[in-house]
């Protein structure tokens, strides 16, 4: 039997692609989920559990050490993407080689991924790492069942397949993860700060029934420190920006008009609970000209 491997990101697209393939070929499909260390708080563990509940044959690989070491000191966004993209392929390739008779590689690439990574005018806006083909050395044929679909269509396929709503409704999350939400160089300490702030924001959106009203949301760790005051002490700590947008396909987006009371609560919670952050801003830029991610 010819076997298929699929790279999982934790997002809607790869999950739907995997469930679809699992329905078709069952145990001839192996899912590989690589943790590059820049996922959301507890995401690797939670998503791995979700995959198992879906009956997927999944292998989780914690490769965070490799990624943190390769990204050390790197500040350029496209270089971060290249390093993560290449590292991802290396880890994936190694795992795939452990499985016998693999002939196909499946991916959850969707239509906007292709467009945004394509260069029609000669300029690549952002190079999404799941687009652009695989290294020759992998010697696998490519299977992209969702390549012609937009996100809302992918979600419809997922529902049709009976996948649980909390997986289908997940916000998009970039392949390079929090690496492109930390402006400047990446350290474990910064990732942890960002994970904690992000967790408060996302959990808050859920608690206030706002999660499903926005297309995507997250926190950006800014490369600035600013003066604050805590008790009698002067502080000089980090600033974060909250980003939440409405959109139908990520090609254009508007900043989400979230209630002030909600923003006030999230801001307070982040500043009180996340050590090292003393200022929270809200990003009110639309795409275009701003992009959804800051990098
Ligand atoms: P931008 O920031 O270009 O993002 O407005 C549009 C959508 O794409 C996601 N995004 C990425 N996804 N790899 C990905 O898989 C990437 O490098 C990447 N950069 C941005 C972004 O989160 C939004 O949903």
PDB file of N, CA, C and O in Angstrom, residues 68-130:
ATOM      1  N   UNK A  68      14.694  27.289  18.444  1.00  0.00           N
ATOM      2  CA  UNK A  68      15.190  28.414  19.244  1.00  0.00           C
ATOM      3  C   UNK A  68      16.669  28.661  18.962  1.00  0.00           C
ATOM      4  O   UNK A  68      17.104  29.803  18.883  1.00  0.00           O
ATOM      5  N   UNK A  69      17.400  27.594  18.791  1.00  0.00           N
ATOM      6  CA  UNK A  69      18.832  27.802  18.568  1.00  0.00           C
ATOM      7  C   UNK A  69      19.076  28.386  17.171  1.00  0.00           C
ATOM      8  O   UNK A  69      19.899  29.281  17.002  1.00  0.00           O
ATOM      9  N   UNK A  70      18.333  27.929  16.175  1.00  0.00           N
ATOM     10  CA  UNK A  70      18.543  28.473  14.820  1.00  0.00           C
ATOM     11  C   UNK A  70      18.054  29.909  14.672  1.00  0.00           C
ATOM     12  O   UNK A  70      18.521  30.652  13.819  1.00  0.00           O
ATOM     13  N   UNK A  71      17.084  30.281  15.495  1.00  0.00           N
ATOM     14  CA  UNK A  71      16.520  31.634  15.372  1.00  0.00           C
ATOM     15  C   UNK A  71      17.247  32.657  16.234  1.00  0.00           C
ATOM     16  O   UNK A  71      16.944  33.851  16.169  1.00  0.00           O
ATOM     17  N   UNK A  72      18.191  32.196  17.006  1.00  0.00           N
ATOM     18  CA  UNK A  72      18.868  33.098  17.929  1.00  0.00           C
ATOM     19  C   UNK A  72      19.457  34.316  17.202  1.00  0.00           C
ATOM     20  O   UNK A  72      20.215  34.171  16.244  1.00  0.00           O
ATOM     21  N   UNK A  73      19.065  35.488  17.652  1.00  0.00           N
ATOM     22  CA  UNK A  73      19.626  36.726  17.095  1.00  0.00           C
ATOM     23  C   UNK A  73      19.018  37.158  15.763  1.00  0.00           C
ATOM     24  O   UNK A  73      19.379  38.206  15.230  1.00  0.00           O
ATOM     25  N   UNK A  74      18.108  36.362  15.201  1.00  0.00           N
ATOM     26  CA  UNK A  74      17.527  36.715  13.899  1.00  0.00           C
ATOM     27  C   UNK A  74      16.383  37.707  14.089  1.00  0.00           C
ATOM     28  O   UNK A  74      15.466  37.467  14.875  1.00  0.00           O
ATOM     29  N   UNK A  75      16.422  38.821  13.354  1.00  0.00           N
ATOM     30  CA  UNK A  75      15.382  39.838  13.503  1.00  0.00           C
ATOM     31  C   UNK A  75      14.555  40.038  12.233  1.00  0.00           C
ATOM     32  O   UNK A  75      13.439  40.527  12.300  1.00  0.00           O
ATOM     33  N   UNK A  76      15.108  39.694  11.072  1.00  0.00           N
ATOM     34  CA  UNK A  76      14.404  39.940   9.815  1.00  0.00           C
ATOM     35  C   UNK A  76      13.235  38.952   9.641  1.00  0.00           C
ATOM     36  O   UNK A  76      13.445  37.743   9.697  1.00  0.00           O
ATOM     37  N   UNK A  77      12.012  39.486   9.409  1.00  0.00           N
ATOM     38  CA  UNK A  77      10.830  38.619   9.330  1.00  0.00           C
ATOM     39  C   UNK A  77      10.942  37.515   8.280  1.00  0.00           C
ATOM     40  O   UNK A  77      10.590  36.361   8.545  1.00  0.00           O
ATOM     41  N   UNK A  78      11.422  37.859   7.097  1.00  0.00           N
ATOM     42  CA  UNK A  78      11.491  36.837   6.049  1.00  0.00           C
ATOM     43  C   UNK A  78      12.552  35.788   6.372  1.00  0.00           C
ATOM     44  O   UNK A  78      12.405  34.624   6.035  1.00  0.00           O
ATOM     45  N   UNK A  79      13.611  36.214   7.048  1.00  0.00           N
ATOM     46  CA  UNK A  79      14.609  35.205   7.466  1.00  0.00           C
ATOM     47  C   UNK A  79      14.032  34.271   8.515  1.00  0.00           C
ATOM     48  O   UNK A  79      14.282  33.071   8.499  1.00  0.00           O
ATOM     49  N   UNK A  80      13.262  34.835   9.422  1.00  0.00           N
ATOM     50  CA  UNK A  80      12.591  33.974  10.417  1.00  0.00           C
ATOM     51  C   UNK A  80      11.748  32.938   9.692  1.00  0.00           C
ATOM     52  O   UNK A  80      11.790  31.749  10.005  1.00  0.00           O
ATOM     53  N   UNK A  81      10.971  33.389   8.712  1.00  0.00           N
ATOM     54  CA  UNK A  81      10.110  32.457   7.962  1.00  0.00           C
ATOM     55  C   UNK A  81      10.934  31.387   7.258  1.00  0.00           C
ATOM     56  O   UNK A  81      10.573  30.217   7.270  1.00  0.00           O
ATOM     57  N   UNK A  82      12.038  31.807   6.643  1.00  0.00           N
ATOM     58  CA  UNK A  82      12.879  30.847   5.909  1.00  0.00           C
ATOM     59  C   UNK A  82      13.449  29.800   6.867  1.00  0.00           C
ATOM     60  O   UNK A  82      13.442  28.607   6.574  1.00  0.00           O
ATOM     61  N   UNK A  83      13.940  30.258   8.004  1.00  0.00           N
ATOM     62  CA  UNK A  83      14.538  29.339   8.974  1.00  0.00           C
ATOM     63  C   UNK A  83      13.489  28.357   9.490  1.00  0.00           C
ATOM     64  O   UNK A  83      13.722  27.144   9.557  1.00  0.00           O
ATOM     65  N   UNK A  84      12.332  28.877   9.831  1.00  0.00           N
ATOM     66  CA  UNK A  84      11.280  27.999  10.354  1.00  0.00           C
ATOM     67  C   UNK A  84      10.800  27.045   9.265  1.00  0.00           C
ATOM     68  O   UNK A  84      10.626  25.847   9.502  1.00  0.00           O
ATOM     69  N   UNK A  85      10.620  27.571   8.045  1.00  0.00           N
ATOM     70  CA  UNK A  85      10.181  26.733   6.933  1.00  0.00           C
ATOM     71  C   UNK A  85      11.149  25.594   6.677  1.00  0.00           C
ATOM     72  O   UNK A  85      10.761  24.433   6.543  1.00  0.00           O
ATOM     73  N   UNK A  86      12.432  25.923   6.662  1.00  0.00           N
ATOM     74  CA  UNK A  86      13.435  24.904   6.385  1.00  0.00           C
ATOM     75  C   UNK A  86      13.550  23.914   7.547  1.00  0.00           C
ATOM     76  O   UNK A  86      13.595  22.702   7.341  1.00  0.00           O
ATOM     77  N   UNK A  87      13.557  24.441   8.757  1.00  0.00           N
ATOM     78  CA  UNK A  87      13.645  23.585   9.941  1.00  0.00           C
ATOM     79  C   UNK A  87      12.476  22.622   9.992  1.00  0.00           C
ATOM     80  O   UNK A  87      12.617  21.446  10.331  1.00  0.00           O
ATOM     81  N   UNK A  88      11.326  23.141   9.641  1.00  0.00           N
ATOM     82  CA  UNK A  88      10.115  22.335   9.636  1.00  0.00           C
ATOM     83  C   UNK A  88      10.263  21.163   8.661  1.00  0.00           C
ATOM     84  O   UNK A  88       9.957  20.018   8.988  1.00  0.00           O
ATOM     85  N   UNK A  89      10.752  21.472   7.483  1.00  0.00           N
ATOM     86  CA  UNK A  89      10.941  20.418   6.470  1.00  0.00           C
ATOM     87  C   UNK A  89      11.960  19.379   6.939  1.00  0.00           C
ATOM     88  O   UNK A  89      11.760  18.177   6.785  1.00  0.00           O
ATOM     89  N   UNK A  90      13.045  19.860   7.553  1.00  0.00           N
ATOM     90  CA  UNK A  90      14.070  18.926   8.070  1.00  0.00           C
ATOM     91  C   UNK A  90      13.474  17.946   9.076  1.00  0.00           C
ATOM     92  O   UNK A  90      13.683  16.735   8.976  1.00  0.00           O
ATOM     93  N   UNK A  91      12.748  18.488  10.050  1.00  0.00           N
ATOM     94  CA  UNK A  91      12.184  17.637  11.106  1.00  0.00           C
ATOM     95  C   UNK A  91      11.151  16.685  10.509  1.00  0.00           C
ATOM     96  O   UNK A  91      11.123  15.493  10.807  1.00  0.00           O
ATOM     97  N   UNK A  92      10.341  17.255   9.641  1.00  0.00           N
ATOM     98  CA  UNK A  92       9.292  16.480   9.003  1.00  0.00           C
ATOM     99  C   UNK A  92       9.872  15.329   8.178  1.00  0.00           C
ATOM    100  O   UNK A  92       9.428  14.188   8.251  1.00  0.00           O
ATOM    101  N   UNK A  93      10.894  15.677   7.415  1.00  0.00           N
ATOM    102  CA  UNK A  93      11.555  14.703   6.550  1.00  0.00           C
ATOM    103  C   UNK A  93      12.114  13.538   7.368  1.00  0.00           C
ATOM    104  O   UNK A  93      11.975  12.376   7.024  1.00  0.00           O
ATOM    105  N   UNK A  94      12.741  13.895   8.489  1.00  0.00           N
ATOM    106  CA  UNK A  94      13.326  12.872   9.338  1.00  0.00           C
ATOM    107  C   UNK A  94      12.248  11.913   9.852  1.00  0.00           C
ATOM    108  O   UNK A  94      12.428  10.689   9.835  1.00  0.00           O
ATOM    109  N   UNK A  95      11.131  12.491  10.284  1.00  0.00           N
ATOM    110  CA  UNK A  95      10.032  11.650  10.787  1.00  0.00           C
ATOM    111  C   UNK A  95       9.426  10.800   9.675  1.00  0.00           C
ATOM    112  O   UNK A  95       9.151   9.615   9.857  1.00  0.00           O
ATOM    113  N   UNK A  96       9.238  11.419   8.505  1.00  0.00           N
ATOM    114  CA  UNK A  96       8.604  10.724   7.383  1.00  0.00           C
ATOM    115  C   UNK A  96       9.444   9.527   6.946  1.00  0.00           C
ATOM    116  O   UNK A  96       8.920   8.500   6.536  1.00  0.00           O
ATOM    117  N   UNK A  97      10.774   9.690   7.069  1.00  0.00           N
ATOM    118  CA  UNK A  97      11.670   8.601   6.673  1.00  0.00           C
ATOM    119  C   UNK A  97      11.568   7.379   7.570  1.00  0.00           C
ATOM    120  O   UNK A  97      12.001   6.297   7.201  1.00  0.00           O
ATOM    121  N   UNK A  98      11.034   7.597   8.753  1.00  0.00           N
ATOM    122  CA  UNK A  98      10.897   6.465   9.680  1.00  0.00           C
ATOM    123  C   UNK A  98       9.712   5.586   9.291  1.00  0.00           C
ATOM    124  O   UNK A  98       9.537   4.493   9.812  1.00  0.00           O
ATOM    125  N   UNK A  99       8.869   6.119   8.416  1.00  0.00           N
ATOM    126  CA  UNK A  99       7.693   5.344   7.999  1.00  0.00           C
ATOM    127  C   UNK A  99       7.999   4.690   6.655  1.00  0.00           C
ATOM    128  O   UNK A  99       8.545   5.330   5.759  1.00  0.00           O
ATOM    129  N   UNK A 100       7.624   3.443   6.541  1.00  0.00           N
ATOM    130  CA  UNK A 100       7.926   2.699   5.303  1.00  0.00           C
ATOM    131  C   UNK A 100       6.951   3.033   4.177  1.00  0.00           C
ATOM    132  O   UNK A 100       5.784   3.274   4.429  1.00  0.00           O
ATOM    133  N   UNK A 101       7.459   2.981   2.951  1.00  0.00           N
ATOM    134  CA  UNK A 101       6.612   3.084   1.746  1.00  0.00           C
ATOM    135  C   UNK A 101       5.811   4.362   1.614  1.00  0.00           C
ATOM    136  O   UNK A 101       4.699   4.348   1.098  1.00  0.00           O
ATOM    137  N   UNK A 102       6.359   5.460   2.103  1.00  0.00           N
ATOM    138  CA  UNK A 102       5.634   6.722   1.928  1.00  0.00           C
ATOM    139  C   UNK A 102       5.828   7.216   0.499  1.00  0.00           C
ATOM    140  O   UNK A 102       6.955   7.299   0.016  1.00  0.00           O
ATOM    141  N   UNK A 103       4.723   7.520  -0.168  1.00  0.00           N
ATOM    142  CA  UNK A 103       4.804   7.988  -1.555  1.00  0.00           C
ATOM    143  C   UNK A 103       4.243   9.392  -1.733  1.00  0.00           C
ATOM    144  O   UNK A 103       4.534  10.079  -2.691  1.00  0.00           O
ATOM    145  N   UNK A 104       3.380   9.796  -0.809  1.00  0.00           N
ATOM    146  CA  UNK A 104       2.697  11.075  -0.968  1.00  0.00           C
ATOM    147  C   UNK A 104       2.855  11.948   0.258  1.00  0.00           C
ATOM    148  O   UNK A 104       2.859  11.467   1.378  1.00  0.00           O
ATOM    149  N   UNK A 105       2.936  13.226  -0.001  1.00  0.00           N
ATOM    150  CA  UNK A 105       2.902  14.189   1.082  1.00  0.00           C
ATOM    151  C   UNK A 105       1.647  15.033   0.895  1.00  0.00           C
ATOM    152  O   UNK A 105       1.429  15.602  -0.174  1.00  0.00           O
ATOM    153  N   UNK A 106       0.820  15.115   1.927  1.00  0.00           N
ATOM    154  CA  UNK A 106      -0.383  15.939   1.844  1.00  0.00           C
ATOM    155  C   UNK A 106      -0.172  17.210   2.654  1.00  0.00           C
ATOM    156  O   UNK A 106       0.568  17.217   3.640  1.00  0.00           O
ATOM    157  N   UNK A 107      -0.798  18.292   2.211  1.00  0.00           N
ATOM    158  CA  UNK A 107      -0.717  19.558   2.937  1.00  0.00           C
ATOM    159  C   UNK A 107      -2.065  20.252   2.902  1.00  0.00           C
ATOM    160  O   UNK A 107      -2.825  20.085   1.964  1.00  0.00           O
ATOM    161  N   UNK A 108      -2.297  21.075   3.905  1.00  0.00           N
ATOM    162  CA  UNK A 108      -3.562  21.808   3.981  1.00  0.00           C
ATOM    163  C   UNK A 108      -3.508  23.177   3.322  1.00  0.00           C
ATOM    164  O   UNK A 108      -4.178  24.095   3.777  1.00  0.00           O
ATOM    165  N   UNK A 109      -2.730  23.295   2.278  1.00  0.00           N
ATOM    166  CA  UNK A 109      -2.625  24.581   1.565  1.00  0.00           C
ATOM    167  C   UNK A 109      -3.992  25.009   1.029  1.00  0.00           C
ATOM    168  O   UNK A 109      -4.702  24.204   0.437  1.00  0.00           O
ATOM    169  N   UNK A 110      -4.346  26.269   1.221  1.00  0.00           N
ATOM    170  CA  UNK A 110      -5.605  26.761   0.651  1.00  0.00           C
ATOM    171  C   UNK A 110      -5.304  27.892  -0.344  1.00  0.00           C
ATOM    172  O   UNK A 110      -4.167  28.356  -0.442  1.00  0.00           O
ATOM    173  N   UNK A 111      -6.333  28.289  -1.054  1.00  0.00           N
ATOM    174  CA  UNK A 111      -6.144  29.214  -2.168  1.00  0.00           C
ATOM    175  C   UNK A 111      -5.432  30.529  -1.804  1.00  0.00           C
ATOM    176  O   UNK A 111      -4.464  30.903  -2.465  1.00  0.00           O
ATOM    177  N   UNK A 112      -5.868  31.212  -0.737  1.00  0.00           N
ATOM    178  CA  UNK A 112      -5.180  32.473  -0.410  1.00  0.00           C
ATOM    179  C   UNK A 112      -3.693  32.286  -0.093  1.00  0.00           C
ATOM    180  O   UNK A 112      -2.891  33.179  -0.361  1.00  0.00           O
ATOM    181  N   UNK A 113      -3.298  31.144   0.450  1.00  0.00           N
ATOM    182  CA  UNK A 113      -1.862  30.890   0.722  1.00  0.00           C
ATOM    183  C   UNK A 113      -1.084  31.002  -0.572  1.00  0.00           C
ATOM    184  O   UNK A 113       0.024  31.542  -0.621  1.00  0.00           O
ATOM    185  N   UNK A 114      -1.679  30.442  -1.635  1.00  0.00           N
ATOM    186  CA  UNK A 114      -0.995  30.426  -2.922  1.00  0.00           C
ATOM    187  C   UNK A 114      -0.896  31.832  -3.487  1.00  0.00           C
ATOM    188  O   UNK A 114       0.162  32.263  -3.925  1.00  0.00           O
ATOM    189  N   UNK A 115      -2.005  32.554  -3.424  1.00  0.00           N
ATOM    190  CA  UNK A 115      -2.013  33.896  -4.008  1.00  0.00           C
ATOM    191  C   UNK A 115      -1.023  34.811  -3.310  1.00  0.00           C
ATOM    192  O   UNK A 115      -0.234  35.496  -3.931  1.00  0.00           O
ATOM    193  N   UNK A 116      -1.053  34.780  -1.961  1.00  0.00           N
ATOM    194  CA  UNK A 116      -0.216  35.727  -1.234  1.00  0.00           C
ATOM    195  C   UNK A 116       1.272  35.409  -1.362  1.00  0.00           C
ATOM    196  O   UNK A 116       2.107  36.272  -1.192  1.00  0.00           O
ATOM    197  N   UNK A 117       1.566  34.161  -1.668  1.00  0.00           N
ATOM    198  CA  UNK A 117       2.973  33.792  -1.794  1.00  0.00           C
ATOM    199  C   UNK A 117       3.452  33.899  -3.232  1.00  0.00           C
ATOM    200  O   UNK A 117       4.644  33.827  -3.512  1.00  0.00           O
ATOM    201  N   UNK A 118       2.509  34.066  -4.144  1.00  0.00           N
ATOM    202  CA  UNK A 118       2.862  34.150  -5.552  1.00  0.00           C
ATOM    203  C   UNK A 118       3.348  35.550  -5.874  1.00  0.00           C
ATOM    204  O   UNK A 118       2.927  36.522  -5.283  1.00  0.00           O
ATOM    205  N   UNK A 119       4.189  35.614  -6.842  1.00  0.00           N
ATOM    206  CA  UNK A 119       4.631  36.930  -7.209  1.00  0.00           C
ATOM    207  C   UNK A 119       4.092  37.249  -8.595  1.00  0.00           C
ATOM    208  O   UNK A 119       4.591  36.778  -9.601  1.00  0.00           O
ATOM    209  N   UNK A 120       3.038  38.035  -8.632  1.00  0.00           N
ATOM    210  CA  UNK A 120       2.461  38.420  -9.924  1.00  0.00           C
ATOM    211  C   UNK A 120       3.139  39.701 -10.376  1.00  0.00           C
ATOM    212  O   UNK A 120       3.501  39.884 -11.516  1.00  0.00           O
ATOM    213  N   UNK A 121       3.358  40.581  -9.419  1.00  0.00           N
ATOM    214  CA  UNK A 121       3.968  41.865  -9.747  1.00  0.00           C
ATOM    215  C   UNK A 121       5.477  41.848  -9.513  1.00  0.00           C
ATOM    216  O   UNK A 121       6.141  42.847  -9.666  1.00  0.00           O
ATOM    217  N   UNK A 122       5.991  40.701  -9.099  1.00  0.00           N
ATOM    218  CA  UNK A 122       7.424  40.641  -8.825  1.00  0.00           C
ATOM    219  C   UNK A 122       7.738  40.804  -7.350  1.00  0.00           C
ATOM    220  O   UNK A 122       8.872  40.687  -6.934  1.00  0.00           O
ATOM    221  N   UNK A 123       6.720  41.078  -6.527  1.00  0.00           N
ATOM    222  CA  UNK A 123       6.973  41.243  -5.101  1.00  0.00           C
ATOM    223  C   UNK A 123       6.240  40.161  -4.315  1.00  0.00           C
ATOM    224  O   UNK A 123       5.035  40.009  -4.438  1.00  0.00           O
ATOM    225  N   UNK A 124       6.991  39.438  -3.505  1.00  0.00           N
ATOM    226  CA  UNK A 124       6.338  38.491  -2.602  1.00  0.00           C
ATOM    227  C   UNK A 124       6.040  39.247  -1.323  1.00  0.00           C
ATOM    228  O   UNK A 124       6.919  39.879  -0.747  1.00  0.00           O
ATOM    229  N   UNK A 125       4.774  39.222  -0.899  1.00  0.00           N
ATOM    230  CA  UNK A 125       4.436  39.986   0.301  1.00  0.00           C
ATOM    231  C   UNK A 125       4.959  39.257   1.537  1.00  0.00           C
ATOM    232  O   UNK A 125       5.714  39.796   2.320  1.00  0.00           O
ATOM    233  N   UNK A 126       4.542  38.018   1.681  1.00  0.00           N
ATOM    234  CA  UNK A 126       5.064  37.189   2.772  1.00  0.00           C
ATOM    235  C   UNK A 126       5.167  35.771   2.237  1.00  0.00           C
ATOM    236  O   UNK A 126       4.242  35.287   1.615  1.00  0.00           O
ATOM    237  N   UNK A 127       6.264  35.112   2.511  1.00  0.00           N
ATOM    238  CA  UNK A 127       6.410  33.764   1.961  1.00  0.00           C
ATOM    239  C   UNK A 127       5.856  32.748   2.950  1.00  0.00           C
ATOM    240  O   UNK A 127       6.477  32.434   3.937  1.00  0.00           O
ATOM    241  N   UNK A 128       4.664  32.281   2.694  1.00  0.00           N
ATOM    242  CA  UNK A 128       4.055  31.271   3.562  1.00  0.00           C
ATOM    243  C   UNK A 128       4.805  29.966   3.340  1.00  0.00           C
ATOM    244  O   UNK A 128       4.994  29.536   2.216  1.00  0.00           O
ATOM    245  N   UNK A 129       5.210  29.340   4.433  1.00  0.00           N
ATOM    246  CA  UNK A 129       6.164  28.255   4.235  1.00  0.00           C
ATOM    247  C   UNK A 129       5.559  26.954   3.713  1.00  0.00           C
ATOM    248  O   UNK A 129       6.282  26.057   3.328  1.00  0.00           O
ATOM    249  N   UNK A 130       4.224  26.886   3.690  1.00  0.00           N
ATOM    250  CA  UNK A 130       3.665  25.646   3.153  1.00  0.00           C
ATOM    251  C   UNK A 130       3.412  25.735   1.651  1.00  0.00           C
ATOM    252  O   UNK A 130       2.763  24.899   1.065  1.00  0.00           O
TER     253      UNK A 130
END
